[in-house]
CSV table of C-alpha atoms in Angstrom, one decimal:
chain,number,residue,atom,x,y,z
A,3,MET,CA,99.8,82.0,138.0
A,4,GLU,CA,97.3,79.5,139.4
A,5,ARG,CA,99.0,76.0,139.3
A,6,ASP,CA,97.7,72.4,139.9
A,7,VAL,CA,101.0,70.9,140.7
A,8,ILE,CA,104.3,72.2,141.9
A,9,LEU,CA,107.5,71.3,140.3
A,10,ASN,CA,110.9,71.8,141.9
A,11,GLU,CA,113.6,72.4,139.0
A,12,CYS,CA,116.7,70.3,140.3
A,13,PHE,CA,119.0,71.0,137.4
A,14,ALA,CA,121.4,73.2,139.2
A,15,ARG,CA,122.0,70.6,142.0
A,16,ASP,CA,120.9,67.0,141.2
A,17,GLY,CA,121.5,67.6,137.6
A,18,LEU,CA,125.0,68.8,137.9
A,19,GLN,CA,126.2,66.6,140.7
A,20,ASN,CA,127.5,63.8,138.5
A,21,GLU,CA,129.4,66.3,136.0
A,22,PRO,CA,133.0,65.6,136.3
A,23,GLU,CA,133.8,68.9,135.1
A,24,PHE,CA,133.4,72.1,137.1
A,25,ILE,CA,130.5,74.3,136.0
A,26,THR,CA,131.2,77.9,136.5
A,27,THR,CA,129.6,79.7,139.2
A,28,ALA,CA,128.4,82.4,136.7
A,29,THR,CA,126.8,79.8,134.6
A,30,LYS,CA,125.0,78.3,137.4
A,31,ILE,CA,123.7,81.6,138.7
A,32,ALA,CA,122.4,82.5,135.2
A,33,LEU,CA,120.6,79.0,135.0
A,34,ILE,CA,119.0,79.5,138.3
A,35,ASP,CA,117.9,83.0,137.4
A,36,SER,CA,116.5,81.6,134.1
A,37,PHE,CA,114.5,79.1,136.2
A,38,SER,CA,113.2,81.6,138.5
A,39,ALA,CA,112.0,83.8,135.4
A,40,LEU,CA,110.3,80.7,133.8
A,41,GLY,CA,107.9,80.7,136.8
A,42,PHE,CA,109.1,77.6,139.2
A,43,ARG,CA,108.5,78.4,142.7
A,44,ARG,CA,110.8,75.6,144.1
A,45,ILE,CA,114.4,75.6,142.8
A,46,GLU,CA,117.0,73.1,144.2
A,47,ALA,CA,120.0,75.7,143.9
A,48,THR,CA,123.1,73.9,145.4
A,49,SER,CA,124.4,71.5,147.9
A,50,TYR,CA,126.4,72.0,151.2
A,51,ALA,CA,128.0,68.7,150.4
A,52,ASN,CA,131.8,68.2,151.4
A,53,PRO,CA,133.8,69.7,148.4
A,54,ASP,CA,136.3,67.0,148.7
A,55,ARG,CA,133.6,64.5,147.9
A,56,VAL,CA,131.3,66.6,145.7
A,57,PRO,CA,133.5,69.4,144.4
A,58,GLN,CA,130.9,70.5,141.7
A,59,PHE,CA,129.3,72.5,144.8
A,60,ALA,CA,132.5,74.0,146.3
A,61,ASP,CA,130.9,77.5,145.3
A,62,ALA,CA,127.6,76.8,147.1
A,63,SER,CA,127.7,80.0,149.0
A,64,GLU,CA,128.7,82.2,146.1
A,65,VAL,CA,125.9,80.6,144.0
A,66,LEU,CA,123.4,81.6,146.6
A,67,ALA,CA,124.8,85.1,147.2
A,68,GLY,CA,124.8,85.8,143.2
A,69,MET,CA,121.0,84.7,142.5
A,70,GLN,CA,118.5,87.2,141.7
A,71,ARG,CA,115.8,85.9,144.0
A,72,GLY,CA,112.2,85.7,142.8
A,73,THR,CA,109.2,86.4,144.9
A,74,ALA,CA,107.6,83.7,146.8
A,75,VAL,CA,110.5,81.3,145.5
A,76,LEU,CA,111.8,78.7,147.7
A,77,TYR,CA,115.7,77.9,147.0
A,78,LYS,CA,116.8,74.7,148.4
A,79,ALA,CA,120.2,73.6,149.3
A,80,SER,CA,120.8,69.9,150.2
A,81,CYS,CA,122.5,69.2,153.7
A,82,GLY,CA,123.8,65.5,154.5
A,83,ASN,CA,125.1,66.3,157.9
A,84,VAL,CA,125.6,68.7,160.7
A,85,ARG,CA,128.5,70.6,159.1
A,86,ALA,CA,126.2,71.5,156.1
A,87,VAL,CA,123.5,72.8,158.3
A,88,GLU,CA,126.1,75.1,160.0
A,89,ARG,CA,127.2,76.3,156.6
A,90,ALA,CA,123.5,77.1,155.6
A,91,ASN,CA,123.1,78.8,158.8
A,92,ALA,CA,125.9,81.2,158.3
A,93,ASP,CA,124.9,82.2,154.8
A,94,PHE,CA,121.1,82.4,155.9
A,95,ASP,CA,122.2,84.7,159.0
A,96,THR,CA,124.0,87.1,156.5
A,97,GLY,CA,121.0,87.2,154.1
A,98,THR,CA,122.3,85.2,151.3
A,99,GLY,CA,121.3,81.7,152.4
A,100,PRO,CA,118.7,79.2,151.1
A,101,ASN,CA,115.1,79.4,152.4
A,102,GLU,CA,114.7,75.7,152.1
A,103,ILE,CA,117.0,72.8,152.9
A,104,SER,CA,116.6,69.2,152.5
A,105,LEU,CA,117.8,66.7,155.1
A,106,LEU,CA,119.2,63.6,153.5
A,107,ALA,CA,118.3,60.0,154.5
A,108,SER,CA,118.5,56.5,153.0
A,109,ALA,CA,116.2,53.6,153.1
A,110,SER,CA,119.1,51.2,153.0
A,111,GLU,CA,122.0,50.7,155.1
A,112,SER,CA,124.4,50.3,152.3
A,113,HIS,CA,123.3,53.2,150.5
A,114,SER,CA,123.5,55.4,153.8
A,115,LYS,CA,127.1,54.3,154.2
A,116,LYS,CA,128.0,55.0,150.6
A,117,ASN,CA,126.3,58.1,150.1
A,118,LEU,CA,126.3,59.5,153.4
A,119,ASN,CA,129.1,57.9,155.1
A,120,ALA,CA,127.1,57.1,158.1
A,121,THR,CA,124.9,54.2,159.1
A,122,ARG,CA,121.1,54.7,159.1
A,123,ALA,CA,121.2,55.1,163.0
A,124,GLU,CA,123.9,57.5,162.8
A,125,GLN,CA,122.2,59.6,160.1
A,126,TRP,CA,118.7,59.8,161.9
A,127,GLU,CA,120.9,61.2,165.1
A,128,ARG,CA,122.4,63.6,162.6
A,129,ILE,CA,118.9,64.6,161.2
A,130,ALA,CA,117.5,65.2,164.7
A,131,LEU,CA,120.3,67.7,165.4
A,132,MET,CA,120.0,69.1,162.2
A,133,VAL,CA,116.5,70.1,162.6
A,134,GLU,CA,117.4,71.4,166.1
A,135,MET,CA,120.2,73.6,164.5
A,136,SER,CA,118.0,74.8,161.8
A,137,ALA,CA,115.9,76.7,164.6
A,138,GLY,CA,113.1,77.5,162.2
A,139,ARG,CA,115.1,79.3,159.6
A,140,TYR,CA,114.0,77.1,156.7
A,141,ASN,CA,111.2,75.2,155.0
A,142,LEU,CA,112.4,71.7,155.9
A,143,ILE,CA,112.4,68.8,153.3
A,144,GLY,CA,112.9,65.1,154.4
A,145,SER,CA,114.7,63.6,151.4
A,146,LEU,CA,114.7,59.8,151.5
A,147,SER,CA,116.9,58.2,148.9
A,148,VAL,CA,116.4,54.4,147.5
A,149,ALA,CA,112.7,54.5,148.7
A,150,PHE,CA,111.8,51.6,146.2
A,151,ALA,CA,114.9,50.0,145.4
A,152,CYS,CA,118.7,50.0,146.6
A,153,PRO,CA,121.6,49.4,143.9
A,154,PHE,CA,123.2,47.3,146.7
A,155,GLU,CA,120.2,45.6,148.7
A,156,GLY,CA,117.6,45.4,145.9
A,157,LEU,CA,113.7,46.0,146.9
A,158,ILE,CA,113.1,48.2,149.9
A,159,SER,CA,110.4,47.1,152.1
A,160,PRO,CA,107.4,49.6,152.2
A,161,GLU,CA,107.3,49.2,156.0
A,162,ILE,CA,110.8,50.8,156.2
A,163,VAL,CA,109.7,53.8,154.0
A,164,ALA,CA,106.5,54.1,156.3
A,165,GLN,CA,108.8,54.3,159.4
A,166,ASP,CA,111.4,56.6,157.9
A,167,CYS,CA,108.2,59.1,156.9
A,168,ALA,CA,106.8,58.6,160.4
A,169,ARG,CA,110.3,59.7,162.0
A,170,PHE,CA,110.5,62.7,159.7
A,171,ALA,CA,107.1,63.7,160.8
A,172,ASP,CA,108.1,63.2,164.5
A,173,LEU,CA,110.7,65.7,164.1
A,174,GLY,CA,108.6,68.2,162.6
A,175,VAL,CA,109.6,67.7,158.9
A,176,LYS,CA,106.3,68.1,157.1
A,177,THR,CA,107.5,67.6,153.7
A,178,ILE,CA,109.2,64.4,152.5
A,179,SER,CA,110.5,63.7,149.3
A,180,LEU,CA,110.4,59.9,148.0
A,181,GLY,CA,113.3,59.0,145.7
A,182,ASP,CA,113.3,56.4,143.1
A,183,THR,CA,117.1,56.9,143.1
A,184,ILE,CA,117.9,54.0,140.6
A,185,GLY,CA,114.8,54.2,138.5
A,186,ALA,CA,113.4,50.8,139.3
A,187,ALA,CA,110.0,51.6,140.6
A,188,THR,CA,106.9,50.8,138.5
A,189,PRO,CA,103.7,52.8,138.3
A,190,ASP,CA,101.4,50.5,140.4
A,191,GLN,CA,104.3,50.6,143.2
A,192,ILE,CA,104.3,54.1,143.0
A,193,GLU,CA,100.5,54.8,143.2
A,194,ALA,CA,100.1,52.1,146.0
A,195,THR,CA,102.9,53.8,148.2
A,196,PHE,CA,101.8,57.4,147.7
A,197,ALA,CA,98.1,56.4,148.3
A,198,ALA,CA,98.9,54.6,151.5
A,199,LEU,CA,101.2,57.2,152.9
A,200,ILE,CA,98.9,60.2,152.0
A,201,ALA,CA,96.1,58.3,153.7
A,202,ALA,CA,98.2,57.6,156.7
A,203,HIS,CA,99.6,61.2,156.9
A,204,PRO,CA,97.3,63.8,155.7
A,205,GLU,CA,99.2,66.4,157.6
A,206,LEU,CA,102.2,65.8,155.4
A,207,THR,CA,103.2,66.9,151.9
A,208,PHE,CA,104.8,64.3,149.8
A,209,VAL,CA,107.0,65.0,146.8
A,210,ALA,CA,107.8,62.6,143.9
A,211,HIS,CA,111.6,62.4,143.0
A,212,PHE,CA,111.8,59.9,140.1
A,213,HIS,CA,114.8,59.0,138.1
A,214,ASP,CA,114.3,57.8,134.4
A,215,THR,CA,116.7,54.9,134.4
A,216,ARG,CA,114.4,52.4,132.7
A,217,GLY,CA,112.2,54.8,130.9
A,218,LEU,CA,109.2,54.9,133.5
A,219,GLY,CA,109.9,58.3,134.9
A,220,LEU,CA,106.7,59.9,133.4
A,221,ALA,CA,104.4,57.0,134.0
A,222,ASN,CA,105.6,57.1,137.6
A,223,CYS,CA,104.9,60.8,137.9
A,224,LEU,CA,101.3,60.2,136.6
A,225,ALA,CA,100.7,57.3,139.0
A,226,ALA,CA,101.9,59.4,141.9
A,227,TYR,CA,99.6,62.3,140.8
A,228,ARG,CA,96.6,60.0,140.6
A,229,ALA,CA,97.4,58.9,144.2
A,230,GLY,CA,97.0,62.4,145.3
A,231,CYS,CA,100.7,63.7,145.0
A,232,ARG,CA,101.2,67.4,143.9
A,233,TYR,CA,104.7,68.0,144.3
A,234,PHE,CA,107.2,66.8,141.8
A,235,ASP,CA,111.0,67.1,141.3
A,236,SER,CA,112.6,67.1,137.9
A,237,ALA,CA,115.7,68.4,136.0
A,238,PHE,CA,116.0,69.9,132.5
A,239,GLY,CA,117.0,67.5,129.9
A,240,GLY,CA,116.9,64.6,132.4
A,241,ALA,CA,120.2,65.5,133.8
A,242,GLY,CA,121.7,64.0,137.0
A,243,GLY,CA,122.6,60.9,138.9
A,244,HIS,CA,124.9,59.8,141.6
A,245,PRO,CA,127.7,62.2,142.4
A,246,ALA,CA,130.9,62.0,140.1
A,247,LYS,CA,133.0,60.6,142.8
A,248,ILE,CA,130.5,58.3,144.6
A,249,LYS,CA,129.5,55.5,142.3
A,250,TYR,CA,126.5,53.4,142.3
A,251,GLY,CA,123.9,52.3,140.0
A,252,SER,CA,124.8,51.7,136.2
A,253,GLY,CA,124.0,53.1,133.0
A,254,TYR,CA,121.6,56.2,132.5
A,255,THR,CA,120.5,57.3,135.9
A,256,GLY,CA,119.2,60.8,135.4
A,257,ASN,CA,115.9,62.7,136.6
A,258,VAL,CA,112.9,62.9,135.0
A,259,ALA,CA,113.1,65.5,132.3
A,260,THR,CA,111.5,68.8,133.4
A,261,GLU,CA,110.5,69.8,129.5
A,262,ASP,CA,108.8,66.4,129.2
A,263,LEU,CA,107.1,66.5,132.6
A,264,VAL,CA,105.5,70.0,131.9
A,265,ASN,CA,104.6,69.1,128.5
A,266,MET,CA,102.6,65.9,129.7
A,267,PHE,CA,101.0,67.9,132.5
A,268,GLU,CA,100.0,70.9,130.3
A,269,ALA,CA,98.8,68.8,127.7
A,270,MET,CA,96.5,66.9,130.1
A,271,GLY,CA,95.3,70.4,131.3
A,272,ILE,CA,96.9,70.2,134.5
A,273,SER,CA,98.6,73.6,135.3
A,274,THR,CA,102.2,73.7,136.2
A,275,GLY,CA,102.6,77.5,136.3
A,276,VAL,CA,105.7,77.2,134.0
A,277,HIS,CA,106.0,79.5,131.1
A,278,VAL,CA,105.6,76.8,128.2
A,279,GLY,CA,106.8,79.3,125.5
A,280,LYS,CA,110.3,79.3,126.8
A,281,LEU,CA,110.7,75.8,128.1
A,282,ILE,CA,112.6,74.5,125.0
A,283,GLU,CA,114.9,77.4,124.9
A,284,THR,CA,115.7,76.9,128.7
A,285,ALA,CA,116.4,73.3,127.9
A,286,ARG,CA,118.9,74.3,125.4
A,287,MET,CA,120.5,76.6,127.9
A,288,CYS,CA,121.1,73.6,130.2
A,289,GLU,CA,122.5,71.7,127.5
A,290,ALA,CA,125.0,74.5,126.5
A,291,ALA,CA,125.9,74.7,130.0
A,292,ILE,CA,127.5,71.2,130.2
A,293,GLY,CA,128.3,71.0,126.4
A,294,ARG,CA,126.2,68.1,125.1
A,295,GLU,CA,122.7,67.0,124.0
A,296,LEU,CA,120.8,65.8,127.0
A,297,TYR,CA,117.7,63.5,126.9
A,298,GLY,CA,114.4,65.6,127.1
A,299,LYS,CA,112.2,64.3,124.2
A,300,VAL,CA,110.3,67.5,123.5
A,301,THR,CA,113.6,69.5,123.0
A,302,ARG,CA,114.1,67.5,120.0
A,303,THR,CA,110.4,67.0,118.8
A,304,GLY,CA,108.6,70.1,120.0
A,305,LEU,CA,105.6,70.6,122.3
A,306,SER,CA,102.6,68.4,122.1
A,307,PRO,CA,100.2,69.7,119.5
A,308,PHE,CA,97.4,69.4,122.0
A,309,LEU,CA,98.7,72.1,124.3
A,310,GLU,CA,97.3,74.7,122.3
A,311,ALA,CA,93.7,73.2,122.4
A,312,VAL,CA,94.0,72.6,126.1
A,313,GLN,CA,95.1,76.1,126.8
């Protein structure tokens, strides 16, 4: 299906990392398979995080081995350090690994130490080695957390973000995700940042990874779109937040809700390639998986009445 924007469904990783109870491997696999069937071409499947720090993903290899892989779908695993890439390589070389990995960095020193257990300088040294170790196996995503504001240090300088994007580019990482990790950015900031980076790096692909902490997630996605961004991360139900054992931020910290983002784009005539008819059904499957009602608006209200006219 032709699509104007590419959405990456993050429920199985970012959406689950703050869940204190372990979600069964079979449930995770069933959800990922439903995302593939729904038409997503990018799916964040799991993380190779240290199981002691993020126990939700102790089954990363089992999840990746059990999925039904769709044609032309990129299945991503997050990698925060060298050991994570070693684990990804081992799975990849047996034919069961991811075909996309994200290399994690933070735009603030404090968040880097808290989330990655490394200074920024140490993490960038790791990332250089991680790129070398990946040896062309994967589509590489540079994932920059707290790109707009940090829970410990406040606002982040746009110059730091620009420098970090250039660092990724110099390492050969051509796709960069900018995370509004605590949902503090406003549409004017988003539009200015994405417009400047896209102009400075036309060779790169930028991804909007926004959290809806203050209710600005959809507005920020639209601002990024108007600045030229065409790649977006989201999670069904607006699930997600900081890992359960690594606390930062406060209150609701979830992602932009996939069902609401798809509804907005499709009602505007912007094709997502996602099967709208099964959107709410899939959102409810995600709610059932974690045993509670989530935050997606259209799951409660129904899809936009303008959708049929647009389509």
